[in-house]
Short mmCIF file of C-alpha atoms in Angstrom, two decimals:
data_model
loop_
_atom_site.label_atom_id
_atom_site.label_comp_id
_atom_site.label_asym_id
_atom_site.label_seq_id
_atom_site.Cartn_x
_atom_site.Cartn_y
_atom_site.Cartn_z
CA MET A 1 -51.23 -34.02 10.82
CA LYS A 2 -48.41 -32.02 12.36
CA ARG A 3 -44.95 -33.58 12.40
CA LYS A 4 -43.55 -33.99 15.88
CA SER A 5 -40.20 -32.36 16.59
CA THR A 6 -37.38 -34.81 17.10
CA ALA A 7 -35.19 -34.76 20.20
CA THR A 8 -32.29 -33.52 18.09
CA GLU A 9 -34.32 -30.60 16.80
CA LEU A 10 -35.55 -29.72 20.29
CA LEU A 11 -32.04 -29.72 21.71
CA SER A 12 -30.45 -27.83 18.82
CA THR A 13 -29.63 -24.18 19.32
CA PRO A 14 -30.31 -21.53 16.70
CA LYS A 15 -27.35 -20.54 14.57
CA ARG A 16 -25.63 -17.38 15.67
CA ARG A 17 -26.01 -14.55 13.24
CA LYS A 18 -22.63 -13.72 11.74
CA GLU A 19 -21.39 -10.35 12.87
CA PRO A 20 -20.66 -7.98 9.97
CA GLU A 21 -16.97 -7.33 9.44
CA PRO A 22 -15.97 -3.81 10.51
CA ASP A 23 -15.30 -1.37 7.70
CA TYR A 24 -12.01 0.46 7.43
CA CYS A 25 -13.79 3.76 8.07
CA ASP A 26 -15.20 2.51 11.38
CA ALA A 27 -11.90 3.14 13.17
CA GLU A 28 -12.28 5.61 16.01
CA THR A 29 -10.88 9.05 15.21
CA GLN A 30 -8.60 10.97 17.51
CA LYS A 31 -10.08 14.07 19.17
CA ASP A 32 -8.47 17.43 19.88
CA ASP A 33 -8.83 19.40 23.11
CA HIS A 34 -12.22 20.69 21.94
CA GLY A 35 -13.58 17.24 21.11
CA SER A 36 -13.32 17.68 17.35
CA ALA A 37 -12.01 14.85 15.18
CA VAL A 38 -8.40 15.16 14.04
CA TRP A 39 -8.63 13.85 10.50
CA PRO A 40 -7.07 13.22 8.02
CA ALA A 41 -4.14 15.08 9.67
CA PRO A 42 -3.76 17.94 12.14
CA LEU A 43 -5.47 21.08 10.86
CA SER A 44 -2.35 23.18 11.46
CA ALA A 45 -0.28 20.93 9.21
CA MET A 46 -2.93 20.94 6.47
CA GLU A 47 -3.20 24.74 6.59
CA ALA A 48 0.58 25.01 6.39
CA ALA A 49 0.53 22.77 3.29
CA ARG A 50 -2.16 24.96 1.66
CA MET A 51 -0.05 28.06 2.30
CA PHE A 52 2.97 26.26 0.83
CA LEU A 53 1.08 25.45 -2.39
CA GLN A 54 -0.31 28.99 -2.68
CA GLU A 55 3.16 30.47 -2.17
CA CYS A 56 4.61 28.03 -4.70
CA ALA A 57 2.06 29.00 -7.37
CA ALA A 58 2.46 32.73 -6.70
CA SER A 59 6.25 32.56 -6.92
CA LYS A 60 6.18 31.43 -10.58
CA SER A 61 9.26 29.32 -9.79
CA LYS A 62 10.48 25.90 -10.90
CA THR A 63 8.52 23.25 -9.04
CA LEU A 64 9.26 19.54 -8.78
CA ILE A 65 6.59 16.94 -7.95
CA VAL A 66 7.97 13.61 -6.72
CA PRO A 67 5.13 11.05 -6.54
CA ASP A 68 5.37 7.40 -5.62
CA LYS A 69 5.01 4.88 -8.43
CA ASP A 70 1.62 3.35 -7.56
CA ALA A 71 -1.95 4.48 -8.18
CA ASP A 72 -2.11 6.29 -4.83
CA GLY A 73 1.11 8.22 -5.32
CA LEU A 74 0.54 9.05 -8.99
CA SER A 75 -3.05 10.16 -8.36
CA ALA A 76 -1.86 12.41 -5.54
CA GLY A 77 0.81 13.83 -7.83
CA VAL A 78 -1.74 14.69 -10.53
CA ILE A 79 -3.98 16.36 -7.92
CA ILE A 80 -1.00 18.54 -6.90
CA HIS A 81 -0.25 19.32 -10.56
CA ARG A 82 -3.84 20.36 -11.30
CA THR A 83 -4.03 22.43 -8.11
CA LEU A 84 -0.88 24.37 -8.92
CA THR A 85 -1.98 25.09 -12.50
CA ALA A 86 -5.43 26.15 -11.24
CA LEU A 87 -3.69 28.54 -8.86
CA GLY A 88 -1.80 30.10 -11.77
CA LEU A 89 1.55 28.31 -11.92
CA PRO A 90 2.47 27.89 -15.63
CA GLN A 91 2.75 24.23 -16.64
CA PRO A 92 6.26 24.62 -18.14
CA LEU A 93 7.50 25.44 -14.64
CA ILE A 94 6.17 22.14 -13.23
CA ASP A 95 8.37 19.07 -13.60
CA VAL A 96 8.01 15.54 -12.26
CA HIS A 97 10.71 13.27 -10.91
CA LEU A 98 10.04 9.52 -11.01
CA LEU A 99 12.42 7.33 -9.04
CA LYS A 100 14.44 4.59 -10.69
CA LYS A 101 13.76 0.91 -10.05
CA GLY A 102 14.71 -0.12 -6.51
CA CYS A 103 15.54 3.42 -5.36
CA ASN A 104 14.06 5.75 -2.76
CA ILE A 105 14.13 9.53 -2.36
CA HIS A 106 16.98 9.33 0.17
CA ASP A 107 19.42 7.57 -2.18
CA GLU A 108 22.25 9.87 -3.15
CA SER A 109 21.66 9.24 -6.86
CA GLU A 110 18.06 10.42 -6.53
CA ARG A 111 19.04 13.46 -4.46
CA VAL A 112 21.50 14.46 -7.18
CA ALA A 113 18.90 13.88 -9.92
CA MET A 114 16.34 16.05 -8.13
CA LEU A 115 18.90 18.80 -7.51
CA SER A 116 19.90 18.80 -11.20
CA LYS A 117 16.42 20.09 -12.08
CA ASP A 118 17.08 23.19 -9.96
CA PRO A 119 13.70 23.29 -8.21
CA LYS A 120 12.74 26.09 -5.85
CA TYR A 121 9.81 24.05 -4.52
CA ILE A 122 9.73 20.27 -4.07
CA ILE A 123 6.53 18.36 -3.28
CA VAL A 124 6.99 14.70 -2.36
CA VAL A 125 3.89 12.51 -2.10
CA ASP A 126 3.44 8.94 -0.82
CA GLN A 127 7.14 8.07 -0.67
CA GLY A 128 7.39 7.00 2.96
CA SER A 129 9.90 8.73 5.20
CA ARG A 130 12.84 8.46 7.54
CA SER A 131 15.35 10.67 9.31
CA ALA A 132 17.56 12.22 6.64
CA PRO A 133 19.26 15.42 5.51
CA PRO A 134 17.21 17.92 3.43
CA LEU A 135 15.78 16.33 0.27
CA VAL A 136 18.24 18.28 -1.90
CA ALA A 137 21.48 20.04 -1.04
CA SER A 138 20.19 23.51 -1.86
CA PRO A 139 19.49 26.17 0.76
CA ASP A 140 17.06 27.87 -1.63
CA ALA A 141 14.75 24.89 -2.17
CA LYS A 142 11.62 24.55 -0.03
CA ALA A 143 10.16 21.08 0.47
CA LEU A 144 6.78 19.60 1.39
CA ILE A 145 6.10 15.93 2.16
CA ILE A 146 2.53 14.57 2.06
CA ASP A 147 2.37 10.97 3.24
CA HIS A 148 0.54 8.27 5.18
CA HIS A 149 3.23 5.64 5.73
CA LEU A 150 4.09 4.93 9.34
CA SER A 151 6.99 7.13 10.44
CA ASP A 152 7.94 9.54 13.19
CA GLU A 153 11.17 10.58 11.48
CA PHE A 154 11.49 12.90 8.50
CA PRO A 155 14.09 14.76 6.44
CA GLU A 156 15.44 18.01 7.85
CA ASN A 157 14.07 21.42 6.82
CA THR A 158 10.91 19.92 5.37
CA LEU A 159 7.24 20.71 5.94
CA ILE A 160 5.42 17.49 6.87
CA VAL A 161 1.77 16.51 6.56
CA SER A 162 1.33 12.90 7.67
CA ALA A 163 -1.88 10.95 8.16
CA CYS A 164 -0.21 7.90 9.71
CA HIS A 165 -1.33 8.52 13.31
CA TYR A 166 -4.91 9.62 12.62
CA PRO A 167 -7.32 6.72 12.01
CA PRO A 168 -8.93 5.79 9.80
CA VAL A 169 -5.62 6.54 8.09
CA ALA A 170 -6.19 8.35 4.80
CA THR A 171 -4.29 7.38 1.69
CA SER A 172 -1.88 9.96 0.25
CA SER A 173 -4.27 10.77 -2.59
CA LEU A 174 -7.15 11.28 -0.14
CA LEU A 175 -4.99 13.44 2.14
CA THR A 176 -3.84 15.47 -0.88
CA TYR A 177 -7.43 15.87 -2.08
CA GLU A 178 -8.54 17.10 1.34
CA ILE A 179 -5.70 19.62 1.37
CA CYS A 180 -6.25 20.89 -2.17
CA LYS A 181 -10.02 20.91 -2.75
CA SER A 182 -10.55 24.16 -0.83
CA LEU A 183 -7.82 26.00 -2.72
CA HIS A 184 -9.76 26.32 -5.98
CA PRO A 185 -13.43 25.68 -6.88
CA ASP A 186 -12.54 23.33 -9.76
CA ILE A 187 -10.41 20.87 -7.78
CA ALA A 188 -13.20 18.94 -6.06
CA SER A 189 -14.96 18.10 -9.35
CA SER A 190 -11.83 17.57 -11.48
CA CYS A 191 -9.88 15.48 -8.97
CA ASP A 192 -12.51 13.47 -7.09
CA TYR A 193 -12.04 10.40 -9.28
CA LEU A 194 -8.26 10.62 -8.73
CA CYS A 195 -8.90 10.57 -4.99
CA ALA A 196 -11.12 7.49 -5.45
CA MET A 197 -8.56 5.75 -7.66
CA GLY A 198 -5.68 6.26 -5.25
CA THR A 199 -7.75 5.24 -2.25
CA HIS A 200 -9.08 2.08 -3.89
CA GLY A 201 -5.55 1.32 -5.02
CA ASP A 202 -4.33 1.19 -1.43
CA LEU A 203 -7.39 0.19 0.58
CA GLY A 204 -9.19 -2.10 -1.85
CA THR A 205 -12.38 -1.91 -3.85
CA THR A 206 -14.84 -2.80 -1.07
CA LEU A 207 -14.33 0.41 0.92
CA LYS A 208 -17.66 1.83 2.12
CA TRP A 209 -16.62 5.53 2.02
CA LYS A 210 -18.27 6.26 5.35
CA ALA A 211 -17.47 9.30 7.51
CA PRO A 212 -14.93 10.71 8.16
CA PHE A 213 -14.07 9.84 4.54
CA PRO A 214 -15.78 12.24 2.10
CA ASP A 215 -19.14 11.45 0.54
CA MET A 216 -18.33 10.15 -2.94
CA LYS A 217 -21.85 9.25 -4.12
CA THR A 218 -21.76 11.94 -6.83
CA THR A 219 -18.35 10.73 -7.96
CA PHE A 220 -19.52 7.14 -8.34
CA LYS A 221 -22.62 8.27 -10.25
CA MET A 222 -20.36 10.11 -12.70
CA HIS A 223 -17.69 7.38 -12.85
CA SER A 224 -18.67 3.80 -12.09
CA LYS A 225 -16.68 1.90 -9.48
CA LYS A 226 -15.85 -0.70 -12.11
CA THR A 227 -14.26 1.93 -14.36
CA ILE A 228 -12.33 3.43 -11.45
CA ASN A 229 -11.09 0.03 -10.31
CA ASP A 230 -10.08 -0.92 -13.85
CA ALA A 231 -8.17 2.35 -14.10
CA VAL A 232 -6.35 1.52 -10.84
CA SER A 233 -5.30 -1.86 -12.21
CA LEU A 234 -4.04 -0.29 -15.43
CA VAL A 235 -2.13 2.55 -13.76
CA ASN A 236 -0.39 0.05 -11.48
CA ALA A 237 0.63 -2.24 -14.35
CA PRO A 238 3.58 -0.45 -16.06
CA ARG A 239 5.63 -0.07 -12.88
CA ARG A 240 5.25 -3.78 -12.21
CA THR A 241 6.82 -4.74 -15.55
CA SER A 242 10.51 -5.57 -15.77
CA LYS A 243 10.98 -2.24 -17.60
CA PHE A 244 9.60 -0.35 -14.57
CA ASP A 245 7.77 1.98 -16.92
CA VAL A 246 6.27 4.42 -14.39
CA GLY A 247 6.45 7.24 -16.93
CA SER A 248 3.72 5.71 -19.08
CA ALA A 249 1.33 5.58 -16.13
CA TRP A 250 2.10 9.17 -15.08
CA ASN A 251 1.64 10.52 -18.60
CA ALA A 252 -1.63 8.64 -19.09
CA LEU A 253 -3.05 9.81 -15.78
CA LEU A 254 -1.94 13.42 -16.27
CA ALA A 255 -3.44 13.63 -19.76
CA ALA A 256 -6.76 11.96 -18.91
CA LYS A 257 -9.79 13.96 -17.79
CA SER A 258 -11.69 10.91 -16.57
CA PRO A 259 -11.02 7.25 -15.70
CA LYS A 260 -12.66 6.25 -19.00
CA GLU A 261 -9.71 7.75 -20.85
CA VAL A 262 -7.32 5.76 -18.64
CA VAL A 263 -8.95 2.39 -19.31
CA THR A 264 -8.56 2.74 -23.09
CA ASN A 265 -4.84 3.61 -23.02
CA PRO A 266 -3.01 1.08 -25.27
CA ARG A 267 0.28 1.11 -23.35
CA LEU A 268 -1.44 0.50 -20.02
CA LEU A 269 -3.51 -2.32 -21.49
CA SER A 270 -0.44 -4.09 -22.89
CA ALA A 271 1.41 -3.69 -19.57
CA ARG A 272 -1.49 -5.23 -17.65
CA ALA A 273 -1.65 -8.20 -20.01
CA GLU A 274 2.07 -8.76 -19.45
CA ILE A 275 1.70 -8.59 -15.66
CA ASN A 276 -1.38 -10.83 -15.57
CA GLU A 277 0.57 -13.51 -17.40
CA GLU A 278 3.50 -13.21 -14.99
CA VAL A 279 1.27 -13.27 -11.90
CA GLU A 280 -0.43 -16.40 -13.17
CA ARG A 281 2.98 -18.01 -13.69
CA GLN A 282 4.22 -17.12 -10.20
CA THR A 283 1.05 -17.69 -8.17
CA HIS A 284 1.35 -21.48 -8.08
CA THR A 285 4.39 -21.48 -5.79
CA PRO A 286 3.57 -23.61 -2.70
CA PRO A 287 3.94 -21.93 0.71
CA LYS A 288 6.07 -22.99 3.65
CA PHE A 289 5.22 -21.95 7.18
CA SER A 290 7.09 -20.63 10.17
CA LYS A 291 7.30 -23.09 13.04
CA ASP A 292 4.57 -21.26 14.98
CA GLY A 293 2.33 -21.23 11.88
CA LYS A 294 1.89 -17.46 11.97
CA ILE A 295 3.77 -16.65 8.76
CA ALA A 296 3.39 -18.30 5.34
CA VAL A 297 6.42 -17.80 3.10
CA LEU A 298 6.39 -18.12 -0.69
CA ARG A 299 9.51 -17.70 -2.81
CA ILE A 300 9.41 -16.51 -6.42
CA HIS A 301 12.00 -15.35 -8.95
CA SER A 302 10.75 -12.64 -11.31
CA ALA A 303 12.12 -9.45 -12.86
CA ALA A 304 8.60 -8.03 -12.55
CA GLN A 305 7.20 -6.48 -9.39
CA VAL A 306 4.55 -9.13 -8.88
CA HIS A 307 5.41 -10.12 -5.31
CA PRO A 308 2.83 -7.72 -3.79
CA VAL A 309 0.11 -9.08 -6.09
CA VAL A 310 0.96 -12.70 -5.28
CA ALA A 311 0.98 -11.87 -1.56
CA THR A 312 -2.43 -10.23 -1.79
CA ARG A 313 -3.88 -13.17 -3.72
CA TRP A 314 -2.59 -15.81 -1.31
CA ALA A 315 -3.60 -13.72 1.71
CA GLY A 316 -7.19 -13.94 0.56
CA HIS A 317 -7.20 -17.72 0.34
CA LEU A 318 -4.86 -19.34 2.88
CA GLN A 319 -6.61 -20.22 6.11
CA SER A 320 -5.58 -21.59 9.48
CA LYS A 321 -6.14 -20.70 13.13
CA ALA A 322 -2.53 -19.65 13.62
CA LEU A 323 -1.87 -17.88 10.31
CA GLU A 324 -1.47 -14.10 10.44
CA ILE A 325 0.89 -12.98 7.67
CA VAL A 326 1.63 -14.01 4.09
CA LEU A 327 5.15 -13.13 2.95
CA VAL A 328 6.20 -13.38 -0.71
CA ALA A 329 9.93 -13.08 -1.40
CA ASN A 330 11.20 -12.22 -4.89
CA THR A 331 14.85 -13.05 -5.60
CA GLY A 332 14.73 -11.91 -9.22
CA TYR A 333 13.69 -8.26 -8.98
CA LEU A 334 17.03 -6.67 -8.02
CA PRO A 335 20.52 -8.26 -8.16
CA SER A 336 21.79 -9.70 -4.86
CA LEU A 337 18.70 -8.48 -3.03
CA VAL A 338 15.39 -9.96 -1.90
CA ASN A 339 12.31 -7.81 -2.35
CA PHE A 340 9.52 -9.10 -0.15
CA SER A 341 5.92 -8.09 0.43
CA CYS A 342 3.72 -9.00 3.40
CA ARG A 343 -0.05 -8.93 3.71
CA ILE A 344 -2.37 -9.85 6.58
CA ALA A 345 -4.16 -13.14 5.91
CA ALA A 346 -7.90 -12.67 5.47
CA CYS A 347 -8.55 -15.17 8.26
CA ALA A 348 -6.58 -12.94 10.67
CA ARG A 349 -8.00 -9.52 9.81
CA SER A 350 -10.49 -9.50 12.68
CA LYS A 351 -8.00 -10.53 15.37
CA ASP A 352 -7.91 -8.51 18.57
CA PRO A 353 -5.38 -7.05 19.05
CA PRO A 354 -4.97 -6.52 15.31
CA VAL A 355 -2.02 -7.99 13.44
CA ASN A 356 0.83 -5.51 13.02
CA ILE A 357 3.15 -6.70 10.25
CA ILE A 358 5.90 -4.17 10.97
CA ALA A 359 6.00 -5.10 14.65
CA SER A 360 5.91 -8.83 13.82
CA LEU A 361 8.83 -8.58 11.39
CA LYS A 362 10.90 -6.56 13.85
CA ALA A 363 10.10 -9.00 16.65
CA VAL A 364 11.52 -11.86 14.56
CA ALA A 365 14.63 -9.85 13.66
CA LYS A 366 15.25 -9.02 17.33
CA LEU A 367 15.61 -12.74 18.09
CA ASP A 368 19.06 -12.36 16.55
CA THR A 369 21.80 -11.79 19.10
CA GLY A 370 24.08 -10.05 16.61
CA ASP A 371 23.72 -7.07 14.29
CA LEU A 372 21.13 -8.39 11.82
CA MET A 373 18.85 -5.35 12.19
CA LYS A 374 21.74 -3.04 11.38
CA ARG A 375 22.81 -5.10 8.37
CA MET A 376 19.29 -5.20 6.93
CA GLY A 377 19.26 -1.40 6.97
CA ASP A 378 16.47 1.16 6.63
CA ASN A 379 14.63 -0.77 3.90
CA PHE A 380 13.46 -3.49 6.27
CA ALA A 381 9.85 -3.53 7.54
CA ARG A 382 8.75 -0.36 5.79
CA GLY A 383 5.24 0.73 4.81
CA HIS A 384 2.11 0.09 6.84
CA LYS A 385 1.08 -2.11 9.75
CA GLU A 386 -1.31 -3.93 7.37
CA ALA A 387 0.94 -4.05 4.27
CA SER A 388 4.67 -4.03 4.76
CA GLY A 389 7.81 -5.56 3.33
CA GLY A 390 11.38 -4.70 2.55
CA ILE A 391 14.44 -4.87 0.34
CA ILE A 392 17.36 -6.62 2.01
CA PRO A 393 20.50 -8.54 0.97
CA THR A 394 20.01 -12.22 0.20
CA ALA A 395 22.20 -13.48 3.07
CA GLU A 396 20.34 -11.38 5.62
CA PHE A 397 17.00 -12.58 4.28
CA GLU A 398 18.07 -16.19 4.78
CA GLU A 399 19.03 -15.35 8.36
CA LEU A 400 15.55 -13.91 8.86
CA MET A 401 14.00 -17.11 7.53
CA THR A 402 16.14 -19.15 9.93
CA LEU A 403 14.92 -17.04 12.85
CA MET A 404 11.33 -17.67 11.71
CA LYS A 405 12.12 -21.40 11.55
CA VAL A 406 10.44 -21.61 8.17
CA GLY A 407 9.74 -25.19 7.14
CA GLU A 408 10.24 -26.65 10.63
CA LYS A 409 7.47 -28.82 12.03
CA PRO A 410 5.65 -27.43 15.08
CA ASP A 411 6.27 -29.14 18.39
CA ALA A 412 3.67 -31.74 19.37
CA VAL A 413 1.49 -30.60 22.27
CA GLY A 414 1.79 -32.81 25.39
CA GLY A 415 0.55 -36.35 24.97
CA GLU A 416 -1.30 -35.55 21.80
CA ALA A 417 1.64 -36.57 19.60
CA ALA A 418 0.54 -40.17 19.01
CA LYS A 419 -3.10 -39.19 18.53
CA ALA A 420 -2.14 -36.45 16.08
CA LYS A 421 0.09 -38.82 14.13
CA LYS A 422 -2.82 -41.20 13.54
CA SER A 423 -5.19 -38.48 12.45
CA ILE A 424 -2.86 -36.84 9.95
CA THR A 425 -4.09 -37.08 6.38
CA PRO A 426 -2.33 -35.89 3.24
CA GLN A 427 -2.81 -32.15 2.76
CA LYS A 428 -5.26 -31.44 -0.02
CA ASN A 429 -5.06 -27.63 0.16
CA ASN A 430 -2.83 -26.35 -2.57
CA ILE A 431 -2.83 -23.45 -4.94
CA MET A 432 -4.75 -25.38 -7.58
CA ASN A 433 -7.72 -25.47 -5.18
CA TYR A 434 -7.72 -21.69 -5.14
CA PHE A 435 -6.71 -20.69 -8.64
CA GLY A 436 -7.72 -23.17 -11.32
CA LYS A 437 -5.79 -23.71 -14.49
CA LYS A 438 -6.86 -21.54 -17.38
#
């Protein structure tokens, strides 16, 4: 005997199928006048960079590579190193300059340090950029910047290859790989895993590697994604320690011929263990929210660079209709300064228009009627639309928090105040719900 459908069942509507989340690579590419995709950067700029590298190798002159400290920057730097040696530049003529903790390439101390190595060619990768004098005060030095951080301003007398305006925006290691792989037949096979490491380091491990990104199926058959992702984690670890030991990561990556060699490096393993312990200690800080609920702010105090990791972790778990950005502020990384990292909350990643962290931070700062923007300086709201942050004085950071109205209760909507008051229950969402004790 067939069961009769109930009225509830007859009236119920079928569940809507959940739309798949768009992949990073699905972003629409820009087209040139002939309808061809402009990716990962304008062809003219990439060709100019190739000519620069060929000229550099042929000159047999002192060359300085200046990579950023993370997996993307270091991987790009090693790709450059291998390309130059493959083109015939003797290794003793290639030097690397790693910035000191809290510094950038435009600081006078770093400009002096780079100049002291007397380079004739300077190649800067993944360092971000701004309007500035030439990288070093030497009329004989030629400079190339390869980058993907958002900027329309660059140092004077410098050749620029930037991916920042050409979606899906390539990482610096991917841009470098695309520039270099046609310069020598060995580069594609010897540097593909470096390209994958740097790209996963910046864009995450779930990237689909769809066009226009290169087909990496052969790479992932040779080197498992797990090994590559483990290598990323290990390469990122030393620079996060209080010692800021970027040199260990560079040396390990330069010496390795595969990611398997990276994941067995003792120094990298000990650094990761140290950072994991510190992240666990700092992750349980409770958030406060801006009055409009769009920004969650967490404050930590650590000599280690764990604020980006904590921001990424919380961004994946905090949820609300209003929430857009998770900001983690570290008052212990540099004296008298606040280093802060921002990430887009997972619940806001599909918003249309998309969340722009840099624009959001600047919009808050512009609420000030004085000179706050000027006092915060060039290290405010740097990086990417999706992952930004800054390094600003403590007093100015507190002013920013005041403008955000962090910790203030939102205004009650109309006559809903009494109704809302009755329905309020104690908040049960806290960090222990997300990350259990170990």
